[in-house]
XYZ file of C-alpha atoms in Angstrom:
258
model
C 26.570 5.839 -45.278
C 24.860 7.288 -42.188
C 21.139 6.651 -41.803
C 18.923 9.691 -42.366
C 17.057 10.241 -39.086
C 15.422 13.570 -39.863
C 11.937 13.431 -38.360
C 12.407 9.752 -37.448
C 10.840 10.140 -33.993
C 7.409 11.769 -33.594
C 5.757 12.159 -30.204
C 2.353 13.273 -28.931
C 1.469 14.518 -25.469
C 0.161 17.537 -23.585
C 2.633 20.454 -23.661
C 2.459 22.062 -20.222
C 4.417 24.730 -18.382
C 5.427 23.281 -15.023
C 5.031 25.394 -11.890
C 7.343 23.713 -9.406
C 7.694 24.443 -5.695
C 8.856 22.779 -2.491
C 5.808 22.626 -0.206
C 4.744 21.108 3.101
C 2.411 18.195 3.704
C -0.299 20.613 4.806
C -0.742 21.898 1.256
C -1.151 18.336 -0.010
C -3.752 17.668 2.658
C -5.577 20.903 1.847
C -6.084 19.808 -1.754
C -6.452 16.076 -0.954
C -3.333 15.139 -2.908
C -1.018 12.157 -2.547
C 2.711 12.699 -2.094
C 3.737 10.772 -5.215
C 0.957 10.849 -7.784
C -0.238 12.454 -11.022
C -3.808 13.651 -11.529
C -5.854 15.967 -13.713
C -6.983 19.153 -12.003
C -10.612 19.404 -10.919
C -12.269 22.782 -10.234
C -11.317 22.516 -6.550
C -7.620 22.316 -7.532
C -7.536 25.515 -9.620
C -6.718 27.864 -6.676
C -3.578 25.781 -6.124
C -1.823 27.317 -9.141
C -1.908 30.980 -8.020
C -1.151 29.816 -4.458
C 2.120 28.261 -5.627
C 3.078 31.417 -7.524
C 2.118 33.862 -4.781
C 3.040 32.003 -1.594
C 5.967 29.753 -2.539
C 9.264 30.108 -4.377
C 7.821 28.684 -7.562
C 9.923 27.956 -10.628
C 8.559 27.896 -14.165
C 9.913 24.965 -16.151
C 9.082 23.683 -19.642
C 7.145 20.484 -19.150
C 4.683 17.937 -20.324
C 6.002 14.391 -19.968
C 6.083 13.704 -23.699
C 7.772 16.937 -24.698
C 10.381 16.453 -21.955
C 11.057 12.905 -23.180
C 11.516 14.083 -26.750
C 13.749 16.959 -25.681
C 15.963 14.406 -23.961
C 15.903 12.085 -26.953
C 16.821 14.878 -29.342
C 19.862 15.762 -27.248
C 21.140 12.212 -27.891
C 20.151 11.967 -31.554
C 21.421 13.639 -34.731
C 20.012 17.089 -35.478
C 16.317 17.338 -36.413
C 15.535 13.725 -35.507
C 12.555 14.367 -33.205
C 9.257 16.220 -33.630
C 6.726 16.931 -30.875
C 3.002 17.457 -31.462
C 0.405 18.871 -29.059
C -1.856 21.858 -28.427
C -0.999 25.202 -26.806
C -2.562 28.619 -26.379
C -1.449 31.787 -28.103
C 0.457 33.240 -25.151
C 3.772 33.742 -23.401
C 3.679 30.286 -21.808
C 3.562 28.714 -25.286
C 6.578 30.758 -26.327
C 8.477 29.538 -23.249
C 7.712 25.931 -24.213
C 8.695 26.478 -27.826
C 11.897 28.252 -26.800
C 12.928 25.391 -24.501
C 12.267 22.882 -27.285
C 14.275 24.882 -29.789
C 17.170 25.157 -27.344
C 17.314 21.343 -27.270
C 16.997 21.158 -31.054
C 13.487 19.684 -30.814
C 11.096 20.619 -33.605
C 7.528 21.364 -32.507
C 4.282 21.240 -34.444
C 1.712 22.811 -32.151
C -1.992 23.171 -32.761
C -2.648 26.703 -31.472
C -5.911 27.466 -29.677
C -6.344 31.212 -29.291
C -9.389 30.773 -27.042
C -7.653 28.940 -24.165
C -4.349 29.502 -22.338
C -1.466 27.072 -22.539
C -1.791 24.266 -20.004
C 0.117 24.192 -16.737
C 1.186 21.507 -14.287
C 1.681 22.089 -10.567
C 4.648 20.120 -9.220
C 4.495 19.874 -5.435
C 7.799 18.685 -4.022
C 7.823 17.122 -0.543
C 11.153 15.515 0.275
C 11.852 12.836 -2.351
C 8.235 12.862 -3.558
C 6.566 14.776 -6.364
C 2.827 15.248 -6.689
C 1.637 16.500 -10.088
C -1.639 18.279 -10.824
C -2.208 19.069 -14.496
C -4.535 21.818 -15.714
C -4.610 20.869 -19.398
C -6.522 23.903 -20.696
C -5.483 24.358 -24.362
C -3.696 20.989 -24.369
C -6.982 19.113 -23.977
C -8.389 20.710 -27.134
C -6.030 18.870 -29.496
C -7.916 17.366 -32.426
C -7.033 14.668 -34.932
C -7.903 17.081 -37.743
C -4.642 18.933 -36.993
C -2.297 16.019 -37.707
C -4.602 14.800 -40.506
C -3.868 17.931 -42.532
C -1.683 16.819 -45.466
C 1.154 19.191 -44.506
C 1.214 17.705 -40.989
C 0.533 14.070 -41.922
C 3.834 14.171 -43.801
C 5.458 14.064 -40.349
C 3.736 10.728 -39.728
C 4.749 9.380 -43.118
C 8.375 10.392 -42.584
C 8.659 9.004 -39.050
C 10.058 5.591 -38.161
C 9.177 5.545 -34.445
C 6.200 6.985 -32.538
C 6.035 7.787 -28.825
C 2.694 8.723 -27.261
C 2.031 9.110 -23.552
C -0.974 7.608 -21.830
C -1.996 11.149 -20.896
C -3.053 11.604 -24.519
C -5.905 9.113 -24.038
C -7.653 11.938 -22.181
C -7.308 14.234 -25.186
C -7.377 12.503 -28.567
C -7.760 8.709 -28.653
C -8.647 9.151 -32.342
C -5.125 10.402 -33.002
C -3.591 7.500 -31.076
C -5.668 5.020 -33.066
C -4.736 6.540 -36.450
C -1.011 6.696 -35.679
C -0.998 3.163 -34.230
C -2.645 1.741 -37.351
C -0.277 3.667 -39.631
C 2.678 2.215 -37.726
C 1.346 -1.330 -38.073
C 0.529 -0.986 -41.772
C 3.943 0.473 -42.578
C 6.209 -1.672 -40.400
C 7.109 1.148 -38.019
C 7.617 1.077 -34.251
C 4.769 2.266 -32.030
C 5.587 2.963 -28.384
C 3.536 4.256 -25.470
C 3.941 5.128 -21.802
C 1.279 4.244 -19.223
C 2.129 7.644 -17.685
C -0.059 7.554 -14.555
C -2.226 5.110 -12.555
C -5.430 6.927 -13.514
C -4.905 6.113 -17.196
C -5.664 2.358 -16.970
C -8.100 2.997 -14.121
C -10.367 5.388 -16.019
C -9.464 4.809 -19.680
C -9.288 1.024 -19.682
C -11.370 0.605 -22.856
C -9.099 2.901 -24.882
C -5.960 1.292 -23.438
C -7.290 -2.205 -24.194
C -8.089 -1.183 -27.776
C -4.572 0.195 -28.292
C -2.421 -2.486 -26.645
C -2.436 -4.814 -29.706
C -0.575 -2.107 -31.660
C 2.024 -1.303 -28.986
C 5.534 -2.583 -29.708
C 7.160 -1.065 -26.612
C 5.303 -0.086 -23.435
C 6.928 2.014 -20.708
C 5.747 2.397 -17.119
C 6.841 2.416 -13.494
C 5.866 0.024 -10.709
C 2.840 2.036 -9.561
C 1.503 2.353 -13.094
C 2.072 -1.361 -13.734
C 0.114 -2.230 -10.602
C -2.766 0.013 -11.726
C -2.763 -1.641 -15.143
C -2.805 -5.090 -13.553
C -5.724 -4.112 -11.329
C -7.684 -2.677 -14.265
C -7.142 -5.861 -16.294
C -7.818 -8.203 -13.342
C -4.414 -9.890 -13.509
C -4.740 -10.879 -9.858
C -1.099 -10.135 -9.033
C 1.122 -7.271 -7.930
C 4.351 -9.007 -8.976
C 5.936 -6.558 -11.420
C 7.764 -9.243 -13.414
C 4.580 -11.264 -13.813
C 2.635 -8.152 -14.836
C 5.244 -7.240 -17.442
C 5.118 -10.746 -18.939
C 1.316 -10.783 -18.935
C 1.198 -7.457 -20.797
C 3.899 -8.583 -23.220
C 1.838 -11.692 -24.003
C -1.438 -9.851 -24.636
C -2.760 -10.194 -28.219
C -0.779 -8.374 -30.898
C -2.085 -6.935 -34.144
C 1.211 -7.658 -35.916
C 4.029 -10.168 -35.741
C 6.515 -8.193 -33.625
C 7.103 -9.253 -30.029
C 6.106 -6.645 -27.447
C 8.680 -5.222 -25.027
C 7.409 -4.033 -21.635
């Protein structure tokens, strides 16, 4: 008998509409951006978004790292296996995100904020590099009270695996903590992605608090190096970093995969 995977995978992240364009190095220099990085937009970055739309051949793409990951996962899994949670505005951008999710068969459970627009992410392409600048807007207003509602918490109770990006530390560490503890107490799998170097750099305390609950941690070389620097590992050897993180204290008995 086939295993019932309906709602087995639940993910949290910031749903964002990507504004992607091929640009020159001068635009990166103008906004003090690195060629291959991911940052949160500061006030000085806000003019970048209309500049991309008005002065470049910009493409609008459904984005947000977590929602994209779950869209991909759902394409490989049986129908209705994955559910994505995050916050959007009440606007056309939100409908574009929802439509792209539905096309992939991904179920969404958005908290809707009618006071802020849906978040956007500028993707600046220079050769093989991609610099990302996220204007979270409505996405950063997500609150634990949304998933704590009994009708929504059922998603957590039904799930077998959780995937939360490191970006969500900037939004709702309370949600991460509650889901991580639920996973531990109920023998479920809790996974996270470092997501960007700034996450361990500026949210070390929250990351350190969460690591004991993480069963599987994803990240690239740059993110691993940032994590190692934040935790004073004293090495930039990726294999050594991975083993050090895998061996950090665990709240449960499962081994950690990095």
